[in-house]
XYZ file of C-alpha atoms in Angstrom:
509
model
C 51.243 5.409 151.516
C 49.532 5.637 154.885
C 52.244 3.478 156.412
C 54.918 5.744 154.972
C 53.263 8.853 156.400
C 52.894 7.181 159.762
C 56.533 6.143 159.646
C 57.679 9.730 159.008
C 55.393 10.982 161.760
C 56.989 8.578 164.219
C 60.444 9.712 163.115
C 59.452 13.363 163.625
C 58.150 12.598 167.101
C 61.396 10.786 167.999
C 63.704 13.486 166.665
C 63.721 15.691 169.791
C 64.763 12.796 172.015
C 67.668 12.031 169.683
C 68.928 15.597 169.905
C 68.418 15.572 173.675
C 70.971 12.810 174.121
C 73.670 14.190 171.858
C 77.012 14.590 173.638
C 77.906 18.027 174.921
C 79.463 19.935 171.981
C 81.827 21.709 174.410
C 83.153 18.507 175.990
C 86.714 18.867 174.656
C 86.848 22.444 175.959
C 85.501 21.279 179.322
C 88.087 18.503 179.679
C 91.242 20.617 180.281
C 89.353 22.758 182.808
C 88.279 19.840 184.990
C 91.598 18.037 184.540
C 93.314 21.093 185.986
C 91.610 20.221 189.275
C 93.059 16.707 189.090
C 96.513 18.149 188.453
C 96.281 20.608 191.351
C 95.116 17.966 193.823
C 97.936 15.576 192.875
C 100.539 18.356 192.710
C 99.772 19.646 196.203
C 99.878 16.123 197.591
C 103.554 15.742 196.562
C 105.002 19.248 196.435
C 105.307 19.698 200.197
C 107.869 16.885 200.371
C 110.504 18.989 198.598
C 109.703 22.024 200.782
C 110.064 20.202 204.119
C 113.561 21.578 204.937
C 112.432 25.161 204.238
C 109.324 24.703 206.403
C 111.421 23.351 209.249
C 113.753 26.353 209.036
C 111.245 29.194 208.508
C 108.367 28.011 210.730
C 110.342 26.051 213.292
C 108.335 22.945 212.409
C 109.544 19.779 214.109
C 109.259 16.273 212.681
C 105.716 15.749 213.999
C 104.524 19.083 212.575
C 106.127 18.322 209.213
C 104.390 14.955 209.113
C 101.052 16.682 209.720
C 101.754 19.291 207.044
C 102.578 16.564 204.534
C 100.154 13.876 205.689
C 97.268 15.978 207.015
C 96.298 16.945 203.475
C 96.430 13.326 202.388
C 94.293 12.224 205.327
C 91.411 14.678 204.847
C 91.621 14.234 201.072
C 91.341 10.435 201.223
C 88.799 10.376 204.056
C 86.433 12.778 202.291
C 86.496 11.409 198.742
C 83.613 8.949 199.001
C 81.407 11.532 200.716
C 82.448 14.137 198.131
C 81.441 11.799 195.317
C 78.090 11.078 196.947
C 77.406 14.792 197.452
C 78.109 15.321 193.753
C 75.509 12.691 192.887
C 73.080 14.416 195.243
C 73.545 18.134 194.529
C 75.093 18.051 191.054
C 78.677 17.534 189.920
C 78.991 21.066 188.541
C 78.019 22.641 191.857
C 80.361 20.467 193.926
C 83.210 21.029 191.486
C 82.872 24.801 191.732
C 82.561 24.748 195.526
C 85.554 22.421 195.820
C 87.710 24.516 193.495
C 86.806 27.728 195.333
C 87.603 26.120 198.693
C 90.866 24.648 197.403
C 92.005 28.005 196.021
C 91.159 29.824 199.252
C 92.845 27.175 201.402
C 95.959 27.351 199.213
C 96.185 31.091 199.820
C 95.834 30.478 203.564
C 98.675 27.951 203.351
C 100.883 30.507 201.591
C 100.097 33.164 204.217
C 100.549 30.908 207.260
C 102.734 32.465 209.955
C 103.212 29.335 212.062
C 103.221 25.562 211.773
C 99.762 25.157 213.421
C 98.259 27.664 210.956
C 99.782 25.795 208.029
C 98.540 22.436 209.347
C 94.990 23.772 209.733
C 95.020 25.243 206.224
C 96.331 21.973 204.782
C 93.496 20.027 206.430
C 90.956 22.382 204.839
C 92.768 22.131 201.514
C 92.446 18.334 201.619
C 88.716 18.531 202.345
C 88.214 20.925 199.435
C 90.153 18.592 197.147
C 87.888 15.735 198.285
C 84.846 17.738 197.176
C 86.403 18.685 193.848
C 88.292 15.597 192.652
C 85.523 12.944 192.433
C 83.473 15.197 190.189
C 86.094 15.042 187.434
C 85.481 11.407 186.501
C 81.742 11.853 186.971
C 81.742 14.824 184.576
C 83.791 12.858 182.038
C 81.327 9.971 182.259
C 78.374 12.294 181.695
C 79.895 14.455 178.946
C 81.609 11.892 176.713
C 79.932 9.133 174.698
C 81.282 5.609 175.048
C 83.367 5.804 171.881
C 85.261 8.908 173.051
C 85.536 8.099 176.727
C 88.769 6.049 176.501
C 90.534 9.046 174.936
C 89.259 11.371 177.681
C 90.322 8.867 180.339
C 93.763 8.678 178.755
C 94.147 12.404 179.408
C 92.877 11.871 182.953
C 95.456 9.142 183.563
C 98.203 11.326 182.149
C 97.147 14.258 184.331
C 96.979 12.373 187.614
C 100.421 10.860 186.981
C 102.049 14.104 185.889
C 100.524 16.022 188.798
C 102.412 13.944 191.345
C 105.636 13.992 189.333
C 105.376 17.759 188.808
C 105.136 18.130 192.574
C 108.703 16.814 192.726
C 110.074 18.496 189.603
C 108.265 21.838 189.414
C 108.168 22.172 193.193
C 111.948 21.888 193.375
C 112.343 24.389 190.532
C 110.046 26.935 192.221
C 111.961 26.637 195.471
C 115.296 26.981 193.679
C 114.087 30.075 191.792
C 112.816 31.695 195.016
C 110.178 33.650 193.069
C 109.777 37.198 194.468
C 111.665 36.055 197.560
C 108.620 34.072 198.695
C 110.557 30.892 199.425
C 108.323 27.893 200.184
C 105.175 30.046 200.105
C 105.193 30.178 196.304
C 104.271 26.482 196.010
C 100.896 27.340 197.574
C 100.357 30.871 196.286
C 100.720 29.718 192.674
C 97.337 28.007 193.110
C 95.678 31.424 193.504
C 95.712 32.700 189.905
C 95.424 29.168 188.518
C 92.387 28.424 190.684
C 90.647 31.695 189.841
C 91.150 31.082 186.113
C 89.844 27.513 186.443
C 86.803 28.723 188.397
C 85.931 31.309 185.748
C 86.275 28.794 182.921
C 84.324 26.080 184.774
C 81.471 28.454 185.640
C 81.156 29.355 181.959
C 81.590 25.896 180.406
C 80.206 23.251 182.764
C 76.607 22.340 181.874
C 73.838 23.126 184.358
C 72.239 19.705 184.676
C 70.128 18.670 187.601
C 70.776 15.108 188.830
C 68.500 12.587 187.120
C 67.677 11.211 190.578
C 68.398 12.649 194.000
C 69.913 10.002 196.305
C 69.464 10.401 200.035
C 72.157 11.349 202.523
C 73.676 8.810 204.899
C 75.320 10.797 207.701
C 75.833 7.722 209.895
C 77.561 5.901 207.047
C 79.710 8.962 206.255
C 80.858 9.285 209.875
C 81.454 5.548 210.241
C 83.498 5.298 207.037
C 85.503 8.432 207.920
C 86.278 6.987 211.363
C 87.413 3.671 209.847
C 89.656 5.463 207.351
C 91.021 7.723 210.102
C 91.951 4.721 212.240
C 93.999 3.398 209.310
C 95.341 6.600 207.745
C 96.548 8.479 210.828
C 99.028 5.786 211.929
C 100.096 5.261 208.310
C 100.790 8.985 207.965
C 102.622 9.636 211.257
C 103.427 6.186 212.652
C 106.807 5.729 210.980
C 108.199 9.087 212.126
C 106.949 8.423 215.659
C 108.614 5.006 215.783
C 105.346 3.041 215.547
C 104.129 3.612 219.136
C 101.520 1.319 220.693
C 98.607 3.644 219.838
C 99.443 3.419 216.121
C 99.406 -0.386 216.171
C 96.115 -0.444 218.105
C 94.609 2.095 215.708
C 95.524 0.005 212.678
C 94.080 -3.100 214.332
C 90.818 -1.271 215.117
C 90.432 -0.048 211.529
C 89.340 -3.457 210.213
C 86.381 -4.024 212.596
C 85.428 -0.356 212.248
C 85.263 -0.722 208.467
C 83.293 -3.953 208.819
C 80.797 -2.191 211.100
C 80.447 0.710 208.631
C 79.749 -1.685 205.753
C 77.271 -3.660 207.877
C 75.364 -0.446 208.607
C 75.223 0.410 204.907
C 74.032 -3.095 204.051
C 71.219 -2.915 206.623
C 70.228 0.544 205.404
C 69.976 -0.724 201.822
C 67.837 -3.701 202.936
C 65.441 -1.289 204.700
C 65.042 0.666 201.464
C 67.394 3.518 202.378
C 70.272 4.897 200.320
C 73.651 4.200 201.950
C 76.788 6.254 201.385
C 78.305 3.352 199.454
C 76.090 1.444 197.072
C 77.477 -2.008 197.808
C 75.808 -3.297 194.638
C 78.648 -1.581 192.764
C 80.983 -4.293 194.018
C 78.966 -6.942 192.167
C 80.909 -5.797 189.086
C 83.916 -8.067 188.620
C 85.900 -5.419 186.679
C 85.402 -2.970 189.552
C 86.429 -5.485 192.236
C 89.522 -6.703 190.441
C 90.358 -3.211 189.169
C 90.378 -1.841 192.707
C 92.778 -4.606 193.777
C 95.056 -3.704 190.871
C 94.842 -0.087 192.019
C 95.949 -1.076 195.513
C 99.054 -2.872 194.258
C 100.028 -0.282 191.619
C 99.554 2.817 193.760
C 101.238 1.279 196.834
C 104.202 0.380 194.649
C 104.312 3.821 193.017
C 104.048 5.673 196.340
C 106.892 3.611 197.787
C 108.973 4.133 194.640
C 108.654 7.928 194.822
C 109.569 8.037 198.516
C 112.470 5.592 198.213
C 113.969 7.280 195.156
C 113.681 10.739 196.710
C 115.424 9.577 199.893
C 118.167 7.920 197.847
C 118.772 10.989 195.691
C 118.796 13.549 198.488
C 120.189 11.464 201.347
C 122.466 9.013 199.541
C 123.640 11.055 196.544
C 123.446 14.455 198.264
C 121.365 16.192 195.583
C 119.306 19.265 196.473
C 115.559 19.383 195.873
C 115.809 20.959 192.423
C 118.389 18.536 191.042
C 116.659 15.561 192.636
C 113.447 16.677 190.957
C 115.145 16.689 187.547
C 115.844 12.968 187.890
C 112.078 12.400 187.783
C 111.735 14.198 184.422
C 112.180 10.945 182.426
C 109.431 9.402 184.547
C 107.076 12.214 183.564
C 108.214 12.120 179.932
C 107.602 8.374 179.748
C 104.159 8.791 181.267
C 103.240 11.533 178.793
C 104.554 9.605 175.797
C 102.684 6.402 176.651
C 99.461 8.198 177.534
C 99.416 10.270 174.345
C 100.657 7.652 171.883
C 99.116 4.665 173.610
C 95.550 5.896 174.114
C 94.446 4.123 170.931
C 96.073 0.949 172.201
C 94.216 1.296 175.489
C 90.911 1.874 173.696
C 91.397 -1.137 171.413
C 92.936 -3.669 173.789
C 91.377 -2.787 177.148
C 92.828 -5.012 179.873
C 95.637 -6.190 177.567
C 96.992 -2.626 177.474
C 96.767 -2.694 181.255
C 98.764 -5.935 181.262
C 101.478 -4.390 179.081
C 101.662 -1.278 181.263
C 101.998 -3.271 184.470
C 104.670 -5.473 182.925
C 106.683 -2.383 181.926
C 106.300 -0.899 185.407
C 107.442 -4.145 187.027
C 110.454 -4.336 184.719
C 111.449 -0.713 185.372
C 111.393 -1.014 189.162
C 113.164 -4.387 189.089
C 115.845 -2.933 186.789
C 116.422 -0.035 189.181
C 116.754 -2.454 192.120
C 119.208 -4.578 190.100
C 121.293 -1.503 189.207
C 121.547 -0.585 192.884
C 122.521 -4.155 193.721
C 125.340 -4.097 191.157
C 126.506 -0.459 191.362
C 125.625 0.460 194.946
C 126.513 4.030 195.896
C 128.181 4.609 192.521
C 124.812 4.530 190.784
C 124.515 8.122 189.635
C 121.461 10.140 188.683
C 121.524 9.159 184.961
C 121.613 5.465 185.856
C 118.610 5.952 188.143
C 116.672 8.055 185.615
C 116.686 5.415 182.852
C 114.574 2.779 184.686
C 112.247 5.554 185.866
C 111.488 6.311 182.203
C 110.426 2.678 181.783
C 108.162 2.978 184.835
C 106.695 6.125 183.297
C 105.879 4.301 180.069
C 104.109 1.623 182.093
C 102.219 4.189 184.151
C 101.070 6.028 181.027
C 99.497 2.830 179.718
C 98.194 1.623 183.067
C 96.295 4.592 184.489
C 93.884 5.293 181.582
C 93.135 1.602 181.000
C 92.718 0.948 184.721
C 90.347 3.871 185.205
C 88.303 2.847 182.180
C 88.130 -0.749 183.387
C 86.961 0.172 186.872
C 84.366 2.753 185.798
C 83.380 1.327 182.422
C 80.206 -0.373 183.627
C 79.080 2.250 186.143
C 75.902 4.214 185.390
C 76.325 8.018 185.395
C 73.981 8.497 188.362
C 76.455 6.399 190.369
C 79.562 7.890 188.775
C 80.312 10.260 191.663
C 80.211 7.508 194.287
C 82.234 5.108 192.104
C 84.814 7.828 191.379
C 85.085 8.499 195.105
C 85.709 4.806 195.762
C 88.380 4.642 193.052
C 90.201 7.795 194.158
C 89.985 6.838 197.838
C 91.529 3.483 197.000
C 94.350 5.213 195.148
C 95.102 7.670 197.961
C 94.848 5.048 200.696
C 97.090 2.667 198.745
C 99.677 5.386 198.140
C 99.786 6.167 201.880
C 100.097 2.461 202.668
C 102.932 2.044 200.166
C 104.786 5.030 201.626
C 104.394 3.639 205.159
C 105.300 0.016 204.401
C 108.133 0.608 201.940
C 109.368 3.492 204.084
C 109.533 1.155 207.070
C 111.500 -1.388 205.007
C 113.855 1.352 203.804
C 114.608 2.806 207.240
C 114.938 -0.619 208.859
C 117.587 -1.561 206.293
C 119.267 1.853 206.535
C 120.034 1.602 210.238
C 121.122 4.362 212.606
C 124.417 5.316 210.917
C 123.592 5.781 207.244
C 126.233 5.972 204.535
C 125.838 6.420 200.759
C 126.240 2.669 200.331
C 123.687 2.150 203.100
C 121.168 4.329 201.288
C 121.653 2.334 198.087
C 121.223 -0.975 199.920
C 118.128 0.239 201.771
C 116.591 1.515 198.529
C 117.306 -1.834 196.883
C 115.384 -3.700 199.598
C 112.368 -1.396 199.290
C 112.409 -1.469 195.496
C 112.341 -5.262 195.310
C 109.170 -5.130 197.400
C 107.746 -2.438 195.090
C 108.524 -4.636 192.079
C 106.791 -7.574 193.779
C 103.661 -5.439 194.287
C 103.684 -4.381 190.643
C 104.108 -8.019 189.606
C 101.078 -8.932 191.745
C 99.093 -6.252 189.909
C 100.203 -7.763 186.603
C 98.938 -11.172 187.702
C 95.615 -9.681 188.826
C 95.083 -8.062 185.430
C 94.757 -11.527 183.903
C 91.565 -11.920 185.969
C 89.908 -8.986 184.217
C 87.522 -9.556 181.298
C 88.669 -8.509 177.868
C 86.057 -6.091 176.551
C 85.394 -5.489 172.917
C 86.855 -2.317 171.485
C 84.208 0.419 171.699
C 82.867 1.656 168.420
C 83.041 5.384 167.803
C 79.654 6.977 168.366
C 78.359 8.804 165.253
C 77.436 12.420 165.784
C 73.827 11.927 164.801
C 73.278 8.830 166.925
C 71.999 8.790 170.480
C 74.545 8.372 173.246
C 74.719 4.863 174.642
C 73.055 3.919 177.891
C 76.330 4.572 179.636
C 75.611 8.301 179.563
C 71.932 8.915 180.317
C 72.810 11.965 182.367
C 72.616 14.044 179.196
C 68.824 13.660 179.338
C 68.607 15.230 182.786
C 66.481 18.360 183.108
C 68.185 21.724 183.162
C 68.403 23.178 186.633
C 67.636 26.732 187.496
């Protein structure tokens, strides 16, 4: 009898801690709000491509200015992601998300009001920095809010959103330009972020939990500057080198990026040995899923970035389609991505890396099929013939992105989630820029100085075979990933697993 009373007393004492670690009851209302930030960041990365002719005409922007308008956003976005993730770990993911969203919305309005190319370039650089503060917090907030059993489903929506954001930049961007809403022309692609951003800010301020970080990591300004410099040495020539004809400075800059990155990592290693807290916790890379998953990211995103560029050039340059009609060709790609992400999320949750293997195989097959069609049909390959393989790539992407994100971040503790998310997103952005530069160089080298429709088809074929090879390499790398057990659904009354201890953090003022 005494033992029974003592047992119930222990259970009563433990009850508050159980309730303290319950998942956030508003998590499924929070998810669409934070995913909107992911969509906006990806959308604005791609949408400027379809507006380039209008910018050249209205602002008198030359090729170099257009490259900076398009690539400047990508540079500041990619260069600031790791620091943005670390700042989220330090000051709180809610706070950084709100600041980033506010800055992104304001910068978008400045882009839409720009009266000259230099003004637009400056606003785009600020927009990229704001996106770098906002985007890494999304995965960190998902990690903190969702228990292990529900996280694959949330990550499926994340993968769908990041894929559709880039595709919508092509499709919706072309439609907005064609509609010429209120006679705004190209400005509408930026001004549309105003009401969307304000609505997202209001919803996020109301819904996101006010949790103080469980631990406050230190700042590493030297590491942040060193890593930014190393990324700049690589990204700037990748962004503008092709249009400038790969001058000597671009080659030297790329060559200097490797030792600069090595020096930045050496500094962080020494800082960690001395007991400091470096910008990058290099212990994260001890995780085999993270290491291999990042390599898969490099191959997949480089291939996808090259595919989007090559197909756009083929449609507009070779087939003579305008921006709106060229964008419609990408609709099957988006539809395939949505279908696979929505219907295949259970497959991704159950099979883990095997779903990733299936997705990469589908992506490889789709790109290879498109290259084969161009080889056989040449310039007579019309838009419907091009759209069909893109749907297959979309199905592969819809399976790949959620499983890949879950694989990379699955073993990361929530207090490191911001930094790990920054590493993942930086890898994706850097790989996309590399794919655009490398496959773009292959395309234009094969195209020559006197392009014809048949020349465009042949040049696209060359680039697409390389894209298919990259996707095939990703498929081979997936076989090196461990095959995790399917996560069991967490019961409502049970404590959240150790993967989400952030829910026990004290409430901030």
